[in-house]
Every structure is written in structure tokens, then in C-alpha cells.
Amino acid sequence: MSPPLKGWPKALWRVAGDPLPWSFAALVALTLGMPALRPLFAALFPELDRPVYQQDSFAALVMAHLSMVALSSAIAIAGGVLLGLWVCRPAGRAFRPLFESLLAMSQSFPPVAVLAVAAPIIGFGEAPALIALVLYGLLPIAQGTMAGLDSVPASTREVAQGLGLDTWQSLYKVELPLAAPVILSGIRTSVIINIGTATIASTVGAKTLGSPIIIGLSGFNTAYVIQGAVLVALLAITSDQLFGRLEERLGAWRTRDATDAGAARFVQVSGR
Amino acid sequence: MKIHHPVQLLLVGLMLASAWGLPFLTHAPNRLLTGTGIELAALLRGERLWLLVPVLPLLMAPFLTPLRKTGLAVAIAASLWLAGLTWLAGDEAARLAGGPDSLVRTSFGGGFWLLFILAGLQANDALRRLNGPGGRQTLAQLAVYGPVLWLLLSGRLEALSVLKEYANHRDSFDLALWRHLQLVGLTLLPACLLGSALGLLTFRQSRARGPVFTVLNIIQTIPSIALFGLLIGPLAALGKLFPASGLAGIGLPPALLALTLYGLLPMARGTLAGLQQMPEGVIEAARGMGLSPRQRLLRVELPIALPVMISGLRVTAVQAVGLAQLAALIGAGGFGAIMFQGLLGSALDLVLLGVIPVVVLAIAVDALFALLVSLLEVTPR
């Protein structure tokens, strides 16, 4: 319930009520300034000798976490979109039920289980973590791609055909742009899941923001646990908000009549 | 020969490749050493060749005309083949086992797992074409694994390494099972009540919809292990303030609290969606009949929304089964405790002992709720 404001108070209210700047600012401030909070943690946990995690700097942990998520998500996006496209084409349509059962099956397999099974087989460290992250990242993206392409109305596809576009042109210029917001929301889910899975990956020896949590839990150092947990939570919330912003931007056309928007856009672009 | 089922063809191709390309079993002198592989072809000798009988319909599956009875035949063959594979593994493990004090371990190899999954998918694909009502399909899908379950319960697989781990950890396994069920059960009740209350609130007050779902979404975004960690501090402080409450930073309370928080979003979303799909005329008719708001809720709105609400509960439950696996990290027990113990010792079979029951539990919970939904939807009203 925002009061009816005008001018700069309204602008201020809009910024203050938006979680993105807050979570981003808190993430940056805590990543860089955690050592400065030493007196606070020392006061909260007087029994601890080392109240602030110091094995690695938090900036290094955030970077390691993000690069692991970025690498796995890049592979997952490429694979997931291709897979989703393929099962929506005539050539792959027969495989869609199989693929959907695989998706349903994977829901009952918790990510930590993939990590735990992969680690003894291929060794501890980043490798099992990346495998689990790619596998888990792939599914929501493929699902999003399928849902996105399904959401393109048949009439739009017919209009594209009527304009003389061949299958590939129709895919690139009409169907994919229309499906983009839904695909993006699949990517969003995937990245958020991966930020969580990368946290657990420190149980199999990968260095991520989960390391302070795991070390803190096994060493009864609650301060470490809190430091890792707060940063991971902020990282996930910030990423989620960023994706939300991107989705809004991509989905802006949906406020107009969705049915022929893609074809209309193509007409505009090609100047016909 | 015409290819009617490209999916079956792919599965058959993968089946042949994994039968020849990957070890079916691995055999090691003790539980910590990596085993040497044993090929499937080396095991199929003499009377064991009868096991290949159900493979014949499976190989033919891509070329069969799509009929009800051919689908059923493929599913039955796949079910027998699954049982045969499992029996073969158990039988060979028993043959290789030394005396009662022997440390020898025979484990499933990659080939076994792939063949098992592929046969399961073949059965799944074949049954999908039967077009029965949803509930009967779910039961048929589960029945495929009946013979394997019977083999497991009959004790014929005891020489396999996973079951040796089970024999060694029987007490902690039973404890983990009980605790895991406890975690899921105690999560479902408050998540169901609170979640449906939130769903109802957002249905009645559309202004509340934005803030409520923003908060629930943010909670869902936080990785589970971080949420467990964040709850340690506050709950430990509460426990110190009120020692009689039994609250503590680790153990059951933070795990239940976190699992409940995660369960709220699917439940609230399911309730809202269920209420929203109600035809507008229904409320008007209920009002016209002179039902009070309370009667309207209990007799009209909730019964109509129930199937969709239960789908929300299904997501909550399956999610809780998986998330409870991590609760072991904060000392709440469950199968995660066994899994992490195996992980620390690099003992794959102990890890599997902690993972397989969770997967089976998730599938069972999912099937249970699927059945419930299909029963509710069939009921004419």
C-alpha cells in the first residue's frame, strides 16, 4: 500500500521498495567488509577464537562461486535450449514423452545425491560439482524452452509461413523471440538452483561460498556458518532479482495482444 | 520392417551399447578398494542364458505395431528383464562371496545401472501408450518394479555390497528412515495449513498477493543449506532464553522450520490457482443459495480447489523429501546422515544406501499424491 506520492518522494519510494538495490549493496558491502565486522562477531560469539572466516577472502569465494555457476550455466543453457528445440521440432517430437519422463524422474533425485554419487567415482573437487551443476541446470532450461515454444500460438506460426518465411527464419525471427521470456524464466530457475548446488558442492571439496558453512558446521563455529549463509542468500536473491528485471524487459510486449505480436515485429523489422 | 517407435529404437541401441561397453558388476577385495569390472557377456553362461528371453520382445519393440497388447507385452518383458538383471547381479555376487568373514565386495557397475534405467524407460514408454485413466497408469508404472522388489525382500541379493552395507548399518538405517519420514510428515502439516491460509488470503485480498508471493519467492531463492545456517543463530538464542521449549540451533527444530518455509510457496500457489480456476457463477450460485461466507468456503470453494491444492502439496512433499537429505548437515539425521558418512569415507555403496531410499521415497510420495489427485478428479460432483 504505497501512499499517493509525487515527484522525488515517489522516485525515492520506488527505489527504497525495490529489493534489488538493497540486496546488491548488501552483497558488495559484506563481501568486502566482512573483516570489519570482526568486533560484532567477537561480541556475539565470545567463545570463538577466530570469529571471522579467514582461510580465503570472501571476495575470492564469491568469485569462485560465481565462476562455477557461470561455467555450468553456460553449458546448461547451450545444451538445454538445443534439447528443448529439438523435441519441439518434427524430427524430435517423438522423443518428447521420453524426455518428459526423464525430467519427472530427475525431480525425485536431490542435487546433493548427484554430488555424493559422482564424487567417489570421479574424485573429489570441482569436477563432480560441475557435472551435478550442468545436469541440474539443463533440465529447467529445456523445460522452459519447450514451454516457451508451446506458448507461441499456432496462428502466429501460420502468419509467419504466410509471409514466406522458411522453417529456420520462422524459428529465429518469430518463435524464439516470442518464447524468449519463458526460456529466460527457465534459465533463471536453473541459475538459482545452481547457486544452491554450488553451495553444497563444498561438501565434495569444491571451494565456494559453502566452504565457510561446511567448515563452520563441522567445527561448531556458528559465526562462519552465518557469514557464508548470509552471502550465499544475498547472492541468490540478487541474481534472482536481476533475472526478474530482465524478464520484465523481454516480456514487455506481452502486455499488447500476444497473438500476432511476433509476426508484427517481423513485419516492422523487415520493413514490409 | 517399419520403425513405429523411434524412442524404443534409441533405447534399444543404448541398451546394446551399455551391455557391451560398460562393466555390469565390479568386484573388489574390500569395501574401500576400487573394483575390477565384470562384463555382462562373461556372466551369461549355461542356464543363465534363459535370462535373455525377455530381451527378445524388447529388441523387437521399435518395430511392433502400436497396439494395446504389444505395449503391454513390452512392459511385461521389461519388468522381467529388470528382475533378471537384478537376480543375475545377486547370484553372481553370491557365487563370488567367500566365507562369512570374507571382505570381498561385489557392487553394481555402470552397465547395470544403465541397463536398469533403460529397461525402466522402455516400460514407461510402452505403458504410456495404453491410455488408461491417470491413476491406473501410475499403478502400472509402479507394478513394473514389483518383481525387483520381491527379489530384494526375498534376500536373494544379500551378497551385494549395498546390502552388506545395509546389514552393517541396519540400526542407523532404520533410525534414518524414521527420522526422514518424521521430517517430511512434520513439515507437511504446518506447510499445508499455513500455505493454504496464505493462498486463501491472497485470493480474498488481491492487494496482498504481490507482497506475500515476493516474500515466499525470496525464501525459495535462498539455498537450503544457507537457510539452515541462518536459522541456527536465532533458534539457539531462543533456546537459551526458554530452555524449557526444547529449541536449539541444531537438530530437528531448524530443519523443520526451514522445510516448512520452503513448503509454503508451492502450497500457497496451489491454493490460489485452485481457487482462481473456480467458475465465477459457482460463487454467485452459492451466495444465491444463502450460504454464509464460512459455509461457502467449506462446502464450495475448498472442495473445488482441492485437486489443485493437492498438486501443490505434492510438490511440497517431494521437495521436502529431497531437502531433508541436507538436514543431516545440521544434525537432524535422516538418510543424509548415511550419505555423508559414506562420502567422508569415500565408500560409494554406503552413499548409495543413503541415496537410493530417498529416491524411492520421493517416487513413492509423488505416486501417492498423483493417485490422490486422480481419484479426486474422477469423482463426479
XYZ file of C-alpha atoms in Angstrom, chain B residues 211-381:
171
model
C 3.975 -8.818 -1.105
C 3.140 -12.379 0.013
C 4.483 -14.022 -3.131
C 7.530 -11.740 -3.213
C 8.464 -12.882 0.287
C 7.745 -16.555 -0.454
C 9.760 -16.324 -3.669
C 12.710 -14.808 -1.843
C 12.598 -17.637 0.707
C 12.512 -20.191 -2.112
C 15.529 -18.486 -3.668
C 17.748 -18.913 -0.611
C 19.788 -22.128 -0.930
C 18.639 -24.689 1.624
C 21.967 -25.034 3.361
C 22.134 -21.249 3.816
C 18.632 -21.164 5.305
C 19.555 -23.964 7.715
C 22.630 -21.946 8.655
C 20.737 -18.694 9.095
C 18.242 -20.333 11.452
C 20.945 -21.702 13.754
C 21.642 -18.339 15.412
C 18.075 -17.195 16.179
C 16.925 -20.645 17.304
C 19.967 -21.133 19.531
C 19.233 -17.741 21.124
C 15.578 -18.689 21.650
C 16.660 -21.987 23.165
C 18.870 -20.158 25.638
C 16.072 -17.757 26.591
C 13.472 -20.509 27.027
C 15.333 -23.683 27.981
C 12.038 -25.490 28.594
C 10.941 -25.074 24.955
C 13.480 -27.639 23.765
C 14.538 -25.322 20.932
C 18.142 -25.495 19.772
C 20.235 -24.164 16.907
C 20.868 -27.622 15.503
C 18.751 -30.721 15.247
C 15.081 -31.064 14.416
C 13.699 -27.508 15.071
C 15.727 -25.540 12.476
C 15.320 -28.344 9.930
C 11.534 -28.413 10.342
C 11.303 -24.638 10.281
C 13.343 -24.403 7.065
C 11.449 -27.232 5.342
C 8.129 -25.643 6.311
C 9.223 -22.267 4.945
C 10.155 -23.904 1.635
C 6.839 -25.723 1.531
C 4.774 -22.541 1.806
C 5.274 -21.322 -1.776
C 4.018 -24.401 -3.690
C 1.148 -24.816 -1.237
C 0.054 -21.162 -1.378
C 0.419 -21.104 -5.154
C -1.607 -24.325 -5.489
C -4.376 -22.975 -3.261
C -4.561 -19.680 -5.135
C -4.564 -21.437 -8.533
C -7.225 -23.865 -7.323
C -9.471 -21.062 -6.129
C -8.876 -18.979 -9.245
C -9.953 -21.751 -11.622
C -13.364 -21.794 -9.944
C -16.078 -20.625 -12.375
C -17.468 -17.261 -11.273
C -21.036 -18.499 -11.439
C -20.335 -21.013 -8.699
C -19.731 -18.356 -6.059
C -22.782 -16.428 -7.196
C -24.896 -19.570 -7.018
C -23.591 -20.350 -3.524
C -24.372 -16.812 -2.443
C -27.813 -17.063 -4.010
C -28.491 -20.243 -2.082
C -27.918 -18.247 1.075
C -24.678 -19.869 2.202
C -22.694 -17.874 4.744
C -19.076 -16.994 3.822
C -17.909 -19.783 6.119
C -20.218 -22.360 4.526
C -19.180 -21.126 1.096
C -15.548 -21.729 1.963
C -16.020 -25.214 3.421
C -18.708 -26.569 1.115
C -17.966 -24.905 -2.201
C -14.592 -23.223 -2.554
C -12.304 -25.724 -0.831
C -13.845 -28.856 -2.423
C -13.492 -27.312 -5.873
C -9.946 -26.142 -5.233
C -8.901 -29.429 -3.618
C -7.316 -31.260 -6.609
C -5.085 -28.286 -7.456
C -4.289 -27.756 -3.765
C -3.200 -31.380 -3.514
C -0.943 -30.881 -6.536
C 0.669 -28.062 -4.536
C 1.000 -30.379 -1.554
C 2.580 -32.967 -3.866
C 5.305 -30.502 -4.870
C 5.806 -29.564 -1.218
C 6.134 -33.214 -0.190
C 8.527 -34.302 -2.952
C 10.611 -31.202 -2.339
C 10.711 -31.919 1.405
C 11.930 -35.488 0.810
C 14.896 -34.143 -1.157
C 15.660 -31.182 1.090
C 15.537 -33.352 4.210
C 18.627 -35.067 2.788
C 20.611 -31.931 3.658
C 19.168 -31.622 7.162
C 21.808 -34.125 8.235
C 24.340 -31.297 7.994
C 22.696 -29.562 10.948
C 22.381 -32.754 12.920
C 18.761 -33.510 12.115
C 19.545 -37.018 10.861
C 17.673 -38.728 8.047
C 19.186 -40.591 5.114
C 21.554 -37.670 4.550
C 23.469 -38.805 7.629
C 24.229 -42.165 5.988
C 25.056 -40.498 2.685
C 27.509 -38.024 4.213
C 29.080 -40.800 6.261
C 29.719 -42.695 3.029
C 31.007 -39.550 1.345
C 33.514 -38.927 4.139
C 34.761 -42.493 3.835
C 34.673 -42.493 0.010
C 32.520 -45.619 0.277
C 30.236 -45.479 -2.759
C 27.969 -48.274 -1.591
C 27.301 -46.542 1.700
C 26.499 -43.348 -0.253
C 24.062 -45.378 -2.345
C 22.496 -46.776 0.811
C 21.737 -43.183 1.786
C 20.634 -42.070 -1.706
C 18.537 -44.919 -3.154
C 15.927 -44.932 -0.341
C 15.451 -41.166 -0.752
C 14.864 -41.503 -4.484
C 12.457 -44.402 -3.893
C 10.719 -42.411 -1.164
C 10.350 -39.385 -3.451
C 8.921 -41.533 -6.255
C 6.536 -43.224 -3.799
C 5.348 -39.912 -2.341
C 4.920 -38.483 -5.839
C 2.912 -41.516 -6.993
C 0.786 -41.431 -3.856
C -0.238 -37.823 -4.425
C -0.727 -38.436 -8.159
C -3.155 -41.229 -7.265
C -4.913 -38.978 -4.780
C -5.343 -36.218 -7.366
C -6.665 -38.620 -9.998
C -9.137 -40.098 -7.503
C -10.424 -36.628 -6.597
C -10.730 -35.531 -10.183
C -12.679 -38.586 -11.255
C -15.313 -38.132 -8.538
C -18.338 -36.526 -10.195
C -19.900 -33.690 -8.314
